[in-house]
Short mmCIF file of N, CA and C in Angstrom, two decimals:
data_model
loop_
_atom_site.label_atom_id
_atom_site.label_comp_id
_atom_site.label_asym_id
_atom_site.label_seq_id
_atom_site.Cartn_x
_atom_site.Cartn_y
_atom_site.Cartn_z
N UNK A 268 -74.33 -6.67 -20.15
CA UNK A 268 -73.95 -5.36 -20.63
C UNK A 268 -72.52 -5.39 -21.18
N UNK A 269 -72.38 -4.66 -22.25
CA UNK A 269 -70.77 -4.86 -22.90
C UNK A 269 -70.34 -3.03 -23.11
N UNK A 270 -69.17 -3.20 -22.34
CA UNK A 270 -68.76 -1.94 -22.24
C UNK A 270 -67.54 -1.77 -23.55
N UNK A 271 -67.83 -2.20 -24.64
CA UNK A 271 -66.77 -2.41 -25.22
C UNK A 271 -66.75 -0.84 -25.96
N UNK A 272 -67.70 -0.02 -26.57
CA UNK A 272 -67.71 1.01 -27.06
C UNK A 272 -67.61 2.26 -25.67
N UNK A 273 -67.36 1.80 -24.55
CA UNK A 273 -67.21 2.60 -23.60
C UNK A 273 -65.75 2.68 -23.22
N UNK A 274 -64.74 1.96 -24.14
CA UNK A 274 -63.48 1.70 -23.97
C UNK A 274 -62.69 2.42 -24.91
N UNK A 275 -63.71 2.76 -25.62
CA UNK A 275 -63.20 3.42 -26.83
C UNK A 275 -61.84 4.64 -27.18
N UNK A 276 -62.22 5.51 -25.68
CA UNK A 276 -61.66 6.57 -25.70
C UNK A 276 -60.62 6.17 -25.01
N UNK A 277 -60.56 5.19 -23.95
CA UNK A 277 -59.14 4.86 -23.30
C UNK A 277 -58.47 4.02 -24.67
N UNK A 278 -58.87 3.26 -25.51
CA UNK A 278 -57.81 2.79 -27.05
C UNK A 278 -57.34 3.80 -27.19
N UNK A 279 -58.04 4.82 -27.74
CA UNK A 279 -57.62 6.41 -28.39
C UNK A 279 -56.33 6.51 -27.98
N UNK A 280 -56.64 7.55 -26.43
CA UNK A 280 -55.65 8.05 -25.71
C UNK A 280 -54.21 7.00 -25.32
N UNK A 281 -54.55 5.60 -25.59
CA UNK A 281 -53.19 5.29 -25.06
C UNK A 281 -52.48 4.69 -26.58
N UNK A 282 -53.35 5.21 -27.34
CA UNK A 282 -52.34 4.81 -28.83
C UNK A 282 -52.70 3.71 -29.57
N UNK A 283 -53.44 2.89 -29.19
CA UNK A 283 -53.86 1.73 -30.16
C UNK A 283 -54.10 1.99 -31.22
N UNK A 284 -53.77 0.82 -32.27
CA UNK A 284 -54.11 1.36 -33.53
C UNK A 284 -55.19 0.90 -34.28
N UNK A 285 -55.53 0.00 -33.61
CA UNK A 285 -57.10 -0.93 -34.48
C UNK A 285 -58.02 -1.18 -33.21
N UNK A 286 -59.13 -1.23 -33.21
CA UNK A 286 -59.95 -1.76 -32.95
C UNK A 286 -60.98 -3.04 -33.64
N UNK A 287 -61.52 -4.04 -33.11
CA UNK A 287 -62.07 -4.80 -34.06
C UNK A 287 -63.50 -4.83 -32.96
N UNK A 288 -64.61 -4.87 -32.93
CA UNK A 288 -65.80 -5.61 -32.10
C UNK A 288 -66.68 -5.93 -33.36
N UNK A 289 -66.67 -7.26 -32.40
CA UNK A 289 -67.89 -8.76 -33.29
C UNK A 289 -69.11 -8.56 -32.42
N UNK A 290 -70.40 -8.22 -32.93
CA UNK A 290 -71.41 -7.85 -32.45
C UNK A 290 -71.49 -9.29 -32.26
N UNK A 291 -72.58 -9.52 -31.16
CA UNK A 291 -73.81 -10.34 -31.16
C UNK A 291 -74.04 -11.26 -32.19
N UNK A 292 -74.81 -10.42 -33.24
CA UNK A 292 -75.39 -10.51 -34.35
C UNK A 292 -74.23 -11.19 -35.38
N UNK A 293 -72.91 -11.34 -35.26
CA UNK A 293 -71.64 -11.06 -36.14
C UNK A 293 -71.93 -10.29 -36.76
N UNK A 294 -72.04 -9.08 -36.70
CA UNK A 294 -71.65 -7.78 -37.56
C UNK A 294 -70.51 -7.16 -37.19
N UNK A 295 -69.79 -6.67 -37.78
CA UNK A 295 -68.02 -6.44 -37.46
C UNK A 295 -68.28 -4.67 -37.84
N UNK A 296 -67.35 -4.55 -36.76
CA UNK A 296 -67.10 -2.87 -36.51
C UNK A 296 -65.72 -3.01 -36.42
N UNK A 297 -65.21 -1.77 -36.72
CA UNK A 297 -63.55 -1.78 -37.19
C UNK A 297 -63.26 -0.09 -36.91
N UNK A 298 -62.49 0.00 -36.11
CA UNK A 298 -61.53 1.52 -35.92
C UNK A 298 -60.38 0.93 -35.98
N UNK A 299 -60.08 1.74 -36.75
CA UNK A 299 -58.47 2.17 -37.05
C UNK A 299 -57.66 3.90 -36.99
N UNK A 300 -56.45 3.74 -37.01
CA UNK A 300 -56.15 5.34 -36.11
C UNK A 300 -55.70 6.02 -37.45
N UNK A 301 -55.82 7.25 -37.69
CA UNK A 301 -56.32 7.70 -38.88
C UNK A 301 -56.40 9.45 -38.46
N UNK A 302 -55.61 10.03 -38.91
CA UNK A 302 -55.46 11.24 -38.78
C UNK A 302 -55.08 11.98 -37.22
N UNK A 303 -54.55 11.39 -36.52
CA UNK A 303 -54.17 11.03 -34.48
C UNK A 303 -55.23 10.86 -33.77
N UNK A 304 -56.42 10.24 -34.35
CA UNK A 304 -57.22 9.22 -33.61
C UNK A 304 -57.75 8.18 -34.55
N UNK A 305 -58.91 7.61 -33.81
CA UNK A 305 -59.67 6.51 -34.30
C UNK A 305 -60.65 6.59 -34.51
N UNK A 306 -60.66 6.20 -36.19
CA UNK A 306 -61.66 6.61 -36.85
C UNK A 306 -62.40 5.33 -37.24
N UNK A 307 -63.91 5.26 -37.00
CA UNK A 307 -64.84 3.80 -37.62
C UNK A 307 -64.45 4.07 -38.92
N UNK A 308 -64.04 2.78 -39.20
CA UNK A 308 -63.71 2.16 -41.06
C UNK A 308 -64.62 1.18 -41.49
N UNK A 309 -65.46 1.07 -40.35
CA UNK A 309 -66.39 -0.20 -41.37
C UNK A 309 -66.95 0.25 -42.45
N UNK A 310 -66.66 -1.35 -43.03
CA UNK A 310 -67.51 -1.51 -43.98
C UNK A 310 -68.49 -2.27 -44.58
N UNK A 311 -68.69 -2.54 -45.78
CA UNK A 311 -69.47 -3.16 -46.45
C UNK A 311 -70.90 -3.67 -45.33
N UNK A 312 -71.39 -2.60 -44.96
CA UNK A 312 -72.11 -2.97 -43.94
C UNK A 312 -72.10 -3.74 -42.53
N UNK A 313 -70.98 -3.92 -42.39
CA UNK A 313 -70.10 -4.80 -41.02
C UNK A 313 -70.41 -6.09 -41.36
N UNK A 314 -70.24 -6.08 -42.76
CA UNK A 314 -70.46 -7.81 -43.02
C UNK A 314 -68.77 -8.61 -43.06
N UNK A 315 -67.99 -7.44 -43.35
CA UNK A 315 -66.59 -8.15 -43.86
C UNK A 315 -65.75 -6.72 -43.49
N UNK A 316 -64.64 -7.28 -42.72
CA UNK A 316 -63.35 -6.72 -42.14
C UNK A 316 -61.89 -7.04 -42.14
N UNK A 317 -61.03 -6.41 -43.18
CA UNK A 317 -59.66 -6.87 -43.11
C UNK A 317 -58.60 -6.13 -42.37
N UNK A 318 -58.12 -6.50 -40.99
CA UNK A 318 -57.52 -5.55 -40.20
C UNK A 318 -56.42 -4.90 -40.62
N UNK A 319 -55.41 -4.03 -40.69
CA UNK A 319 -54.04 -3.98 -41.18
C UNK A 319 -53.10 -4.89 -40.14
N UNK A 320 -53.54 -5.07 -39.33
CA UNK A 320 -52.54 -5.55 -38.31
C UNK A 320 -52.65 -7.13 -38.39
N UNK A 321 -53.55 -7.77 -38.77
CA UNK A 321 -53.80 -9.28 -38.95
C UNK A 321 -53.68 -9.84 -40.31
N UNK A 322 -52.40 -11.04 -41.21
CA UNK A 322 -53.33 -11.25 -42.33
C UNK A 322 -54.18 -11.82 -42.56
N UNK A 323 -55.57 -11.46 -42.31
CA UNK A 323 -56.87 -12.21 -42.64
C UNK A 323 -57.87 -11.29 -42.73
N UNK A 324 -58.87 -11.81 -43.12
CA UNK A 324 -60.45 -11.60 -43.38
C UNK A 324 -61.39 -12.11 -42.30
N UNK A 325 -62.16 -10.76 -41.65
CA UNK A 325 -63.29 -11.64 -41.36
C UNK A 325 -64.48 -11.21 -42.21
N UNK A 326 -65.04 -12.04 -41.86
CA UNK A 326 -66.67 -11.82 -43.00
C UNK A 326 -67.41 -12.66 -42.00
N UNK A 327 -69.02 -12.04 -41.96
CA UNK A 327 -69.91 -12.88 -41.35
C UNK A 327 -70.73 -13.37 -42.57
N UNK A 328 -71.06 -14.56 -41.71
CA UNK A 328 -71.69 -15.49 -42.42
C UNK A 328 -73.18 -15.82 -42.61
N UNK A 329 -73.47 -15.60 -41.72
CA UNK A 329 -75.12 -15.84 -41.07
C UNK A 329 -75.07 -14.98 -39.93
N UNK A 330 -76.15 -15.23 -39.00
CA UNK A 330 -76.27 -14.33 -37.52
C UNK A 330 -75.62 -15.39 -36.73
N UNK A 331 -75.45 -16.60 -36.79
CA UNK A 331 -74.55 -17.28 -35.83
C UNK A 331 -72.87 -17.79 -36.30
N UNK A 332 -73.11 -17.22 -37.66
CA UNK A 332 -71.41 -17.59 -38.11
C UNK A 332 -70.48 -16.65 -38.33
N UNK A 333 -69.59 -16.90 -38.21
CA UNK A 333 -68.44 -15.74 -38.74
C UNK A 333 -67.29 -16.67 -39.27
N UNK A 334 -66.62 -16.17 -40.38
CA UNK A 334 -65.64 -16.97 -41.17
C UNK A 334 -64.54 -16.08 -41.31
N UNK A 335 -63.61 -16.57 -40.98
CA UNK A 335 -62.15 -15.93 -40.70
C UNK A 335 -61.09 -16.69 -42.04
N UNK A 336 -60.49 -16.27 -42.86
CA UNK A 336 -59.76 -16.26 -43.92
C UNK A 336 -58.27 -15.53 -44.32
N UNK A 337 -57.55 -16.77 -44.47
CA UNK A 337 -56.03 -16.13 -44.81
C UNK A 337 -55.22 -16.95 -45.37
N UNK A 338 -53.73 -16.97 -45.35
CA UNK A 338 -53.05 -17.75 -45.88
C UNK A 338 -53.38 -19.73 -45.77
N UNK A 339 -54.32 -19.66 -44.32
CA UNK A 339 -54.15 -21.07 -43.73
C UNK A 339 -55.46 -21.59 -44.75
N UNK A 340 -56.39 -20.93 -45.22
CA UNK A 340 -57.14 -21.28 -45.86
C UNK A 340 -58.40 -20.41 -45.00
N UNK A 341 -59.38 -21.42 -45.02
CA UNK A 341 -61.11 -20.66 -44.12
C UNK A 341 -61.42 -21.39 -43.15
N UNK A 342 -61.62 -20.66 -41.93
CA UNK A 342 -62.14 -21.51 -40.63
C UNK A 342 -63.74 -20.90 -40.48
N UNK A 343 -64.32 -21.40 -40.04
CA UNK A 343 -66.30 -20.58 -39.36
C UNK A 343 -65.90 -21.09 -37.86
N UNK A 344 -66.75 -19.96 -37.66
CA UNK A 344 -66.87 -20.10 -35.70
C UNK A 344 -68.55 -19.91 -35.88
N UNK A 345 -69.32 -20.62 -35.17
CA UNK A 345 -70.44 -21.01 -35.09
C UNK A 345 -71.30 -20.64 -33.32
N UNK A 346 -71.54 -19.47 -33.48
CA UNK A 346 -71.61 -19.02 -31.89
C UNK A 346 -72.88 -19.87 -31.03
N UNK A 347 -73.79 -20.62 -31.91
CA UNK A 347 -74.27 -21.84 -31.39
C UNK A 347 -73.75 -23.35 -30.82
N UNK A 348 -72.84 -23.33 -31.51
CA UNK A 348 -72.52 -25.03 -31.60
C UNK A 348 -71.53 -24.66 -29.64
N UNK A 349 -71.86 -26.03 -29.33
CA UNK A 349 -71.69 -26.17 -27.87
C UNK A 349 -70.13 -26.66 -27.70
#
């Protein structure tokens, strides 16, 4: 069980300004604080997320990849590989 959307409201209230959760699936969900709370910004279908607070990109790749992108160039995280 993942209580991560059950945390939601304690981010709110103590001021955070982003949220990021990587599904399962790598599908990316994104809150950011936006009018004095936190508002979901995903997009492009939670395929691809650029935080304000990080410089990079994530984008999923497949259902087991996710590829993270920035100045250093492109890394994949592969939620199979052992």
């Amino acid at each position: 069980d993942d209580d991560s959307y059950q945390k939601l409201a304690f981010y709110d209230r103590v001021g955070v300004q982003e949220v990021l959760v990587i599904e399962l699936d790598m599908s990316l969900r994104h809150w950011a604080r936006q009018e004095g709370g936190l508002i979901e910004v995903t997009a492009a279908g939670g395929a691809q997320v650029t935080p304000t607070a990080l410089p990079v990109t994530l984008r999923k790749v497949s259902g087991t990849v996710l590829a993270m992108e920035g100045s250093f160039g492109t890394t994949t995280f592969d939620t199979t590989a052992p």
